[in-house]
GROMACS .gro file of C-alpha atoms in nm:
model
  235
    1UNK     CA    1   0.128   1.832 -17.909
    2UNK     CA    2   0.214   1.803 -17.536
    3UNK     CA    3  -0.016   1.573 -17.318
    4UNK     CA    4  -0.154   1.895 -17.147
    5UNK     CA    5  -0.268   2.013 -17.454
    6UNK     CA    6  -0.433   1.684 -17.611
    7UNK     CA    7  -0.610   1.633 -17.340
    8UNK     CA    8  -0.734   2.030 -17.319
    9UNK     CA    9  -0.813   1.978 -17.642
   10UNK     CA   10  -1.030   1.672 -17.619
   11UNK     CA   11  -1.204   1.856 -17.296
   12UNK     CA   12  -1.285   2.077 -17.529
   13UNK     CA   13  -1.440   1.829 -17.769
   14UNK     CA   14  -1.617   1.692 -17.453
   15UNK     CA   15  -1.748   1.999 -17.376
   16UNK     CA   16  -1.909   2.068 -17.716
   17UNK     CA   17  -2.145   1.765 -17.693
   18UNK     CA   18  -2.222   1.836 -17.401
   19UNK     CA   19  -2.376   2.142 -17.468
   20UNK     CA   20  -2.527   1.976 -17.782
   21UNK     CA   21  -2.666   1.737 -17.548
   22UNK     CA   22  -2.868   1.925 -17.321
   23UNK     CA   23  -2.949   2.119 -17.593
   24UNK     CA   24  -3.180   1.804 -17.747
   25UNK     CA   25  -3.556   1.881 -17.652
   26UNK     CA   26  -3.624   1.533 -17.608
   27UNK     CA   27  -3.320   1.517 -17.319
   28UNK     CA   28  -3.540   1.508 -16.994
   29UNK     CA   29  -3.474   1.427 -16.611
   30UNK     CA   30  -3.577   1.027 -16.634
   31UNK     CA   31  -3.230   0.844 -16.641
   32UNK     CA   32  -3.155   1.048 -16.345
   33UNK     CA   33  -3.483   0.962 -16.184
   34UNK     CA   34  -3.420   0.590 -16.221
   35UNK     CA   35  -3.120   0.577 -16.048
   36UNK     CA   36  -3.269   0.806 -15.705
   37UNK     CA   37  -3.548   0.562 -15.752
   38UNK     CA   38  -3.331   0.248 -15.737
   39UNK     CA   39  -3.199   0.437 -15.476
   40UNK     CA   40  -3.508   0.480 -15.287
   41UNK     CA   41  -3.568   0.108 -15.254
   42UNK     CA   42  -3.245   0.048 -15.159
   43UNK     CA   43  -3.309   0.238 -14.839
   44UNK     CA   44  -3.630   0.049 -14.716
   45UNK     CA   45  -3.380  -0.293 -14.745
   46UNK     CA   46  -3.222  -0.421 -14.355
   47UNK     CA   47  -3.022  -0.604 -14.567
   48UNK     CA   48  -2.693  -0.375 -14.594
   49UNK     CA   49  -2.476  -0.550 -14.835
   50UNK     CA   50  -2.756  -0.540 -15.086
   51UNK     CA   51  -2.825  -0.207 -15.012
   52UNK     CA   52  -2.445  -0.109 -15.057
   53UNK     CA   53  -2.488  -0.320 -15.384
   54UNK     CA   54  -2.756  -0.133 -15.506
   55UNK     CA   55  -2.579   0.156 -15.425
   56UNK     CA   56  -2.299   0.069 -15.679
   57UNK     CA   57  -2.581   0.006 -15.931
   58UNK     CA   58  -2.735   0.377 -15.881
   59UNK     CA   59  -2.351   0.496 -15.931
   60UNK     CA   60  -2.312   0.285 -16.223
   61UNK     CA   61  -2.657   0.458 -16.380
   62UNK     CA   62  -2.515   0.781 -16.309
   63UNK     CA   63  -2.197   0.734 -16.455
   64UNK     CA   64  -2.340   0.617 -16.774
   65UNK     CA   65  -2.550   0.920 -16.850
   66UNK     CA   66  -2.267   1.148 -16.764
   67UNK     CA   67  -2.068   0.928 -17.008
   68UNK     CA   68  -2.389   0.960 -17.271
   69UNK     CA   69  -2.409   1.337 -17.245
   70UNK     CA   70  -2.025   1.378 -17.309
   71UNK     CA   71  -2.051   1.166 -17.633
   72UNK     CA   72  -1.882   0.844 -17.497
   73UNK     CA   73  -2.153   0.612 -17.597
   74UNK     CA   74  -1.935   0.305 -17.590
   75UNK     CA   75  -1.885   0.359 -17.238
   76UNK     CA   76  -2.222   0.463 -17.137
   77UNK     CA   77  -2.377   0.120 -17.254
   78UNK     CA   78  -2.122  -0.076 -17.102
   79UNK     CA   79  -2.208   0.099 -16.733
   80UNK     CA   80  -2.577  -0.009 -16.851
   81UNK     CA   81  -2.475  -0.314 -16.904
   82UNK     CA   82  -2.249  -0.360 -16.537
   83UNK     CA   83  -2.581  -0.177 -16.363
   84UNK     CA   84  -2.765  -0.480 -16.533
   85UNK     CA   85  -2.503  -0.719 -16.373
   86UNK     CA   86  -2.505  -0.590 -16.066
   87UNK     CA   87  -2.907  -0.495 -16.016
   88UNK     CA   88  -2.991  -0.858 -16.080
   89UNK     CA   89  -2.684  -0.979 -15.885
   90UNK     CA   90  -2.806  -0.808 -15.558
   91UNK     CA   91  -3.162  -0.966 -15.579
   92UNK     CA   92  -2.981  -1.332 -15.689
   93UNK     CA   93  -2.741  -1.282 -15.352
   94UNK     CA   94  -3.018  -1.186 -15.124
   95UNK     CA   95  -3.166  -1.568 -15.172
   96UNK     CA   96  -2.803  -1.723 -15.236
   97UNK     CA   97  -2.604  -1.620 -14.971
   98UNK     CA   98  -2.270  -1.848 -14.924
   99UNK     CA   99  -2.215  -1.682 -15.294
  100UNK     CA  100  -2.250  -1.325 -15.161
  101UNK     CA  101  -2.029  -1.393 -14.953
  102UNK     CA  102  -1.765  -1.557 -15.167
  103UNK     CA  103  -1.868  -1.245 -15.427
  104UNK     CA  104  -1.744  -0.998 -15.139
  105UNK     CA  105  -1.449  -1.159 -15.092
  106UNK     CA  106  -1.322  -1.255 -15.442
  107UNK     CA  107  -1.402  -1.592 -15.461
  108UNK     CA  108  -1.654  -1.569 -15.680
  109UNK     CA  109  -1.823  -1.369 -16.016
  110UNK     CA  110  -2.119  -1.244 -16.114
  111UNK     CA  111  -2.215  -1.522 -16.342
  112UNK     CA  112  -2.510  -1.402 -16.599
  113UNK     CA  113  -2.639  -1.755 -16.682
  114UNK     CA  114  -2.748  -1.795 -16.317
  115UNK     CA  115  -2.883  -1.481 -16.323
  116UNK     CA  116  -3.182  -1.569 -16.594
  117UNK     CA  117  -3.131  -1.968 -16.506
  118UNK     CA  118  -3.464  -2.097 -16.580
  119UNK     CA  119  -3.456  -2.265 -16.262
  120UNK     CA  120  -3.274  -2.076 -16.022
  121UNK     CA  121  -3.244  -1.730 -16.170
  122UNK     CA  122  -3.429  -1.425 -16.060
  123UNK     CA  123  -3.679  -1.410 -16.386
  124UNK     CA  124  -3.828  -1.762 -16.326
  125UNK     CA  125  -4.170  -1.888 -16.239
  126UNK     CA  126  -3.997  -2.079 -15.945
  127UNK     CA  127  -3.842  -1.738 -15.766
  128UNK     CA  128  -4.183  -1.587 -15.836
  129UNK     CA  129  -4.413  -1.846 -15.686
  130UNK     CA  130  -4.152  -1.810 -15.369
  131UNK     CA  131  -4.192  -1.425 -15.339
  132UNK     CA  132  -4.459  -1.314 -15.501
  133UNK     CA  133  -4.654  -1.577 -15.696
  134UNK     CA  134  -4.907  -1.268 -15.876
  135UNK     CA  135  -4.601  -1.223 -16.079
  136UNK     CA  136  -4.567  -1.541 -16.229
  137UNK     CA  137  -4.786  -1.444 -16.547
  138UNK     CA  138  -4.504  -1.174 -16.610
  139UNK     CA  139  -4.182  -1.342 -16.587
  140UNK     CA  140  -4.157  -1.485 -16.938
  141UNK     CA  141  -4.156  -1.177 -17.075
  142UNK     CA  142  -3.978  -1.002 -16.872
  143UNK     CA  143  -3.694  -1.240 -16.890
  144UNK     CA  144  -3.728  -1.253 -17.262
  145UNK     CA  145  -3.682  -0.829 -17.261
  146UNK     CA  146  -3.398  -0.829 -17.049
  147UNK     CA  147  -3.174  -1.079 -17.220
  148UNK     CA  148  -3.262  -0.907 -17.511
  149UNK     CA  149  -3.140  -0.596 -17.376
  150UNK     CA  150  -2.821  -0.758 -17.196
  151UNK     CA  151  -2.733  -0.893 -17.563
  152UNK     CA  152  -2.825  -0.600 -17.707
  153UNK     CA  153  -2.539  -0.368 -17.436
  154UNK     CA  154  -2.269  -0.649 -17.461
  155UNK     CA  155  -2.266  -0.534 -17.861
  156UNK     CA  156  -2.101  -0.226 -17.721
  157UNK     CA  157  -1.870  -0.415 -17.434
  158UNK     CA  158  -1.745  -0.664 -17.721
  159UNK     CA  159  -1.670  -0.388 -17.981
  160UNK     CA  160  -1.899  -0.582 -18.205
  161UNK     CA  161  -1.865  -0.417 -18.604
  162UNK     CA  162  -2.180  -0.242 -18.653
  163UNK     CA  163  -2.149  -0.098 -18.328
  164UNK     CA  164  -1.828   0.141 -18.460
  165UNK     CA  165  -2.028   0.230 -18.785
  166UNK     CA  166  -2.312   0.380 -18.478
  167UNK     CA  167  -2.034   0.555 -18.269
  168UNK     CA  168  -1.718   0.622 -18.438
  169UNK     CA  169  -1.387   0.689 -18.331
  170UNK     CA  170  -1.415   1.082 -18.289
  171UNK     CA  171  -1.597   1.280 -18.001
  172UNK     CA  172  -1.931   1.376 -18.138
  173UNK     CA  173  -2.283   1.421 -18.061
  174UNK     CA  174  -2.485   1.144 -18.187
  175UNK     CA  175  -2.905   1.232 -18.140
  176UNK     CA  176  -2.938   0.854 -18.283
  177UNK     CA  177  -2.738   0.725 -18.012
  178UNK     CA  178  -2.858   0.964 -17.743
  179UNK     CA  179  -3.203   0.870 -17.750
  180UNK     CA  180  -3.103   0.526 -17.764
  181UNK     CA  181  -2.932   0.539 -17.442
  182UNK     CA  182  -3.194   0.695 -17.247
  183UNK     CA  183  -3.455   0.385 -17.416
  184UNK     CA  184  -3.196   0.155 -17.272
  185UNK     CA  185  -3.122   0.304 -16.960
  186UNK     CA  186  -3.540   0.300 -16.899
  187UNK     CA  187  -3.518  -0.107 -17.002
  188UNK     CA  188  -3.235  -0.170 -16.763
  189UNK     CA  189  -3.438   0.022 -16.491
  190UNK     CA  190  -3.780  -0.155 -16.572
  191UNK     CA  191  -3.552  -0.472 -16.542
  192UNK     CA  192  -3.403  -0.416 -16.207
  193UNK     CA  193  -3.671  -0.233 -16.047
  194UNK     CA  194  -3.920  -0.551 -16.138
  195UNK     CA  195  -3.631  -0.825 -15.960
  196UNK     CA  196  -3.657  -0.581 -15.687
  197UNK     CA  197  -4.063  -0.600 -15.643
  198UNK     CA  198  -4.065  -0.933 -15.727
  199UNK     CA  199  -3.834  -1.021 -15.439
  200UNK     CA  200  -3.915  -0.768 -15.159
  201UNK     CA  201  -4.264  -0.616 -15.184
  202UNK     CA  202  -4.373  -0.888 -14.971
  203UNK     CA  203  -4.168  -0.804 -14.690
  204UNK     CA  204  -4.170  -0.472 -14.722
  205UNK     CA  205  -4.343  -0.318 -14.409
  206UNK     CA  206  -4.668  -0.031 -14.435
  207UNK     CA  207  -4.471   0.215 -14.432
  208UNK     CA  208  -4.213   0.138 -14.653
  209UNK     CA  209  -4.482   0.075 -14.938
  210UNK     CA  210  -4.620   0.382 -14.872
  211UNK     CA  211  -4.286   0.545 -14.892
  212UNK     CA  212  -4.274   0.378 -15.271
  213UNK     CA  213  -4.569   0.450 -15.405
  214UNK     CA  214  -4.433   0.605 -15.712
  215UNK     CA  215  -4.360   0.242 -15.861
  216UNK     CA  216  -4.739   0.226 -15.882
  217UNK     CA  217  -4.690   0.518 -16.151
  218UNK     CA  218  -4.358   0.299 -16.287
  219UNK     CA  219  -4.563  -0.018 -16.309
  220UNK     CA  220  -4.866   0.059 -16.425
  221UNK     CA  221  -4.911  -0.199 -16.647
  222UNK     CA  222  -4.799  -0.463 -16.441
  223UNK     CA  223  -5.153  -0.510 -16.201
  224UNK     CA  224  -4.986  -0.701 -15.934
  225UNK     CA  225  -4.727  -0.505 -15.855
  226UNK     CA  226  -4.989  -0.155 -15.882
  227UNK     CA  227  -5.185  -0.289 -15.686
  228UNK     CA  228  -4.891  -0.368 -15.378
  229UNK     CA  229  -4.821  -0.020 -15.423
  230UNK     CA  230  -5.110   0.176 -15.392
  231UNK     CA  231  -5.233   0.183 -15.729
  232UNK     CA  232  -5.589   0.104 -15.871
  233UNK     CA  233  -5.679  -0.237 -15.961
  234UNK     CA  234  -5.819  -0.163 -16.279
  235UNK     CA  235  -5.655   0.142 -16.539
   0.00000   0.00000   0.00000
């Protein structure tokens, strides 16, 4: 079999679970949502090299549920994992600039300890008594969630054993592992959309609130941050 052909053949296979795919009746519009949501905040930021950051993170989120609904699950959760990275990353370089700066130019890497240090990291009580103190009840859990999660994608990235036994070798539609990327892919955006609030809604003008009012509807269980965005103070 000539390369043309193999690789016909495995558009083909694709193909097939993609159709299988959007065929699932649990298969909605959220993961899609999340990332033109990200997306949305993004745009209410002066800040452009965290908005062209979180930019790369909506791409990333994209790219993983095309990967998802074509059956390449390995790949999907490692783009969940890199939109992880990289969501958290933007909010960490918007308070530590001289590494942003050595980030853009290659000096430096997106280090995932300092992400969730305890001290400096974006999930502790210190970053949200600096930017919005309300929060401070949430972080522990919060933090606790998304390392879970990060641990939980880097199965995938590290080709850990059980991982193979979920996807396989061969093309094919997995409902098992379909449903659990679209859990995941809500996690990651509950994760990075909290950083985000956390660190901005503060600063965020009137109108640019009012523009976001939807994360009242995302949050709703988080009072502080339902509140900021138009929300009711009691549910």
């Amino acid at each position: 079999m000539n390369t043309t052909v193999h690789l016909k053949k495995l558009r083909d296979e694709l193909n097939s679970v993609f159709d299988k795919t959007i065929e699932d009746q649990e298969t909605d519009g959220r993961p899609h949502y999340y990332s033109g949501a990200l997306y949305e905040f993004s745009q209410q930021l002066s800040d452009q090299a965290i908005r062209e950051i979180l930019t790369v993170v909506c791409a990333q989120l994209e790219g993983a549920t095309l990967a998802s609904a074509v059956g390449l699950y390995r790949q999907a959760f490692a783009s969940l994992r890199l939109a992880l990275e990289m969501g958290l990353s933007a909010v960490y370089f918007s308070v530590h600039r001289l590494e942003l700066n050595e980030w853009l130019d290659g000096r430096e890497d997106i280090h995932w300890n300092r992400l969730v240090d305890d001290d400096k990291g974006v999930l502790s009580d210190r970053f949200a008594k600096a930017f919005f103190p309300e929060l401070v009840g949430e972080m522990k859990d919060f933090k606790t969630r998304t390392i879970k999660l990060y641990r939980g994608l880097s199965e995938f990235v590290h080709g850990n054993n059980e991982t193979w036994a979920k996807s396989g070798i061969a093309l094919k539609y997995r409902a098992d592992l379909n449903r659990q990327y679209r859990t995941q892919c809500g996690q990651v955006f509950e994760s990075i959309l909290f950083v985000l609030c956390c660190r901005y809604t503060k600063s965020l003008s009137a109108e640019a609130l009012e523009s976001l009012t939807f994360i009242s509807d995302d949050f709703s269980h988080v009072s502080g941050i339902r509140q900021a965005f138009g929300g009711p103070k009691d549910i």
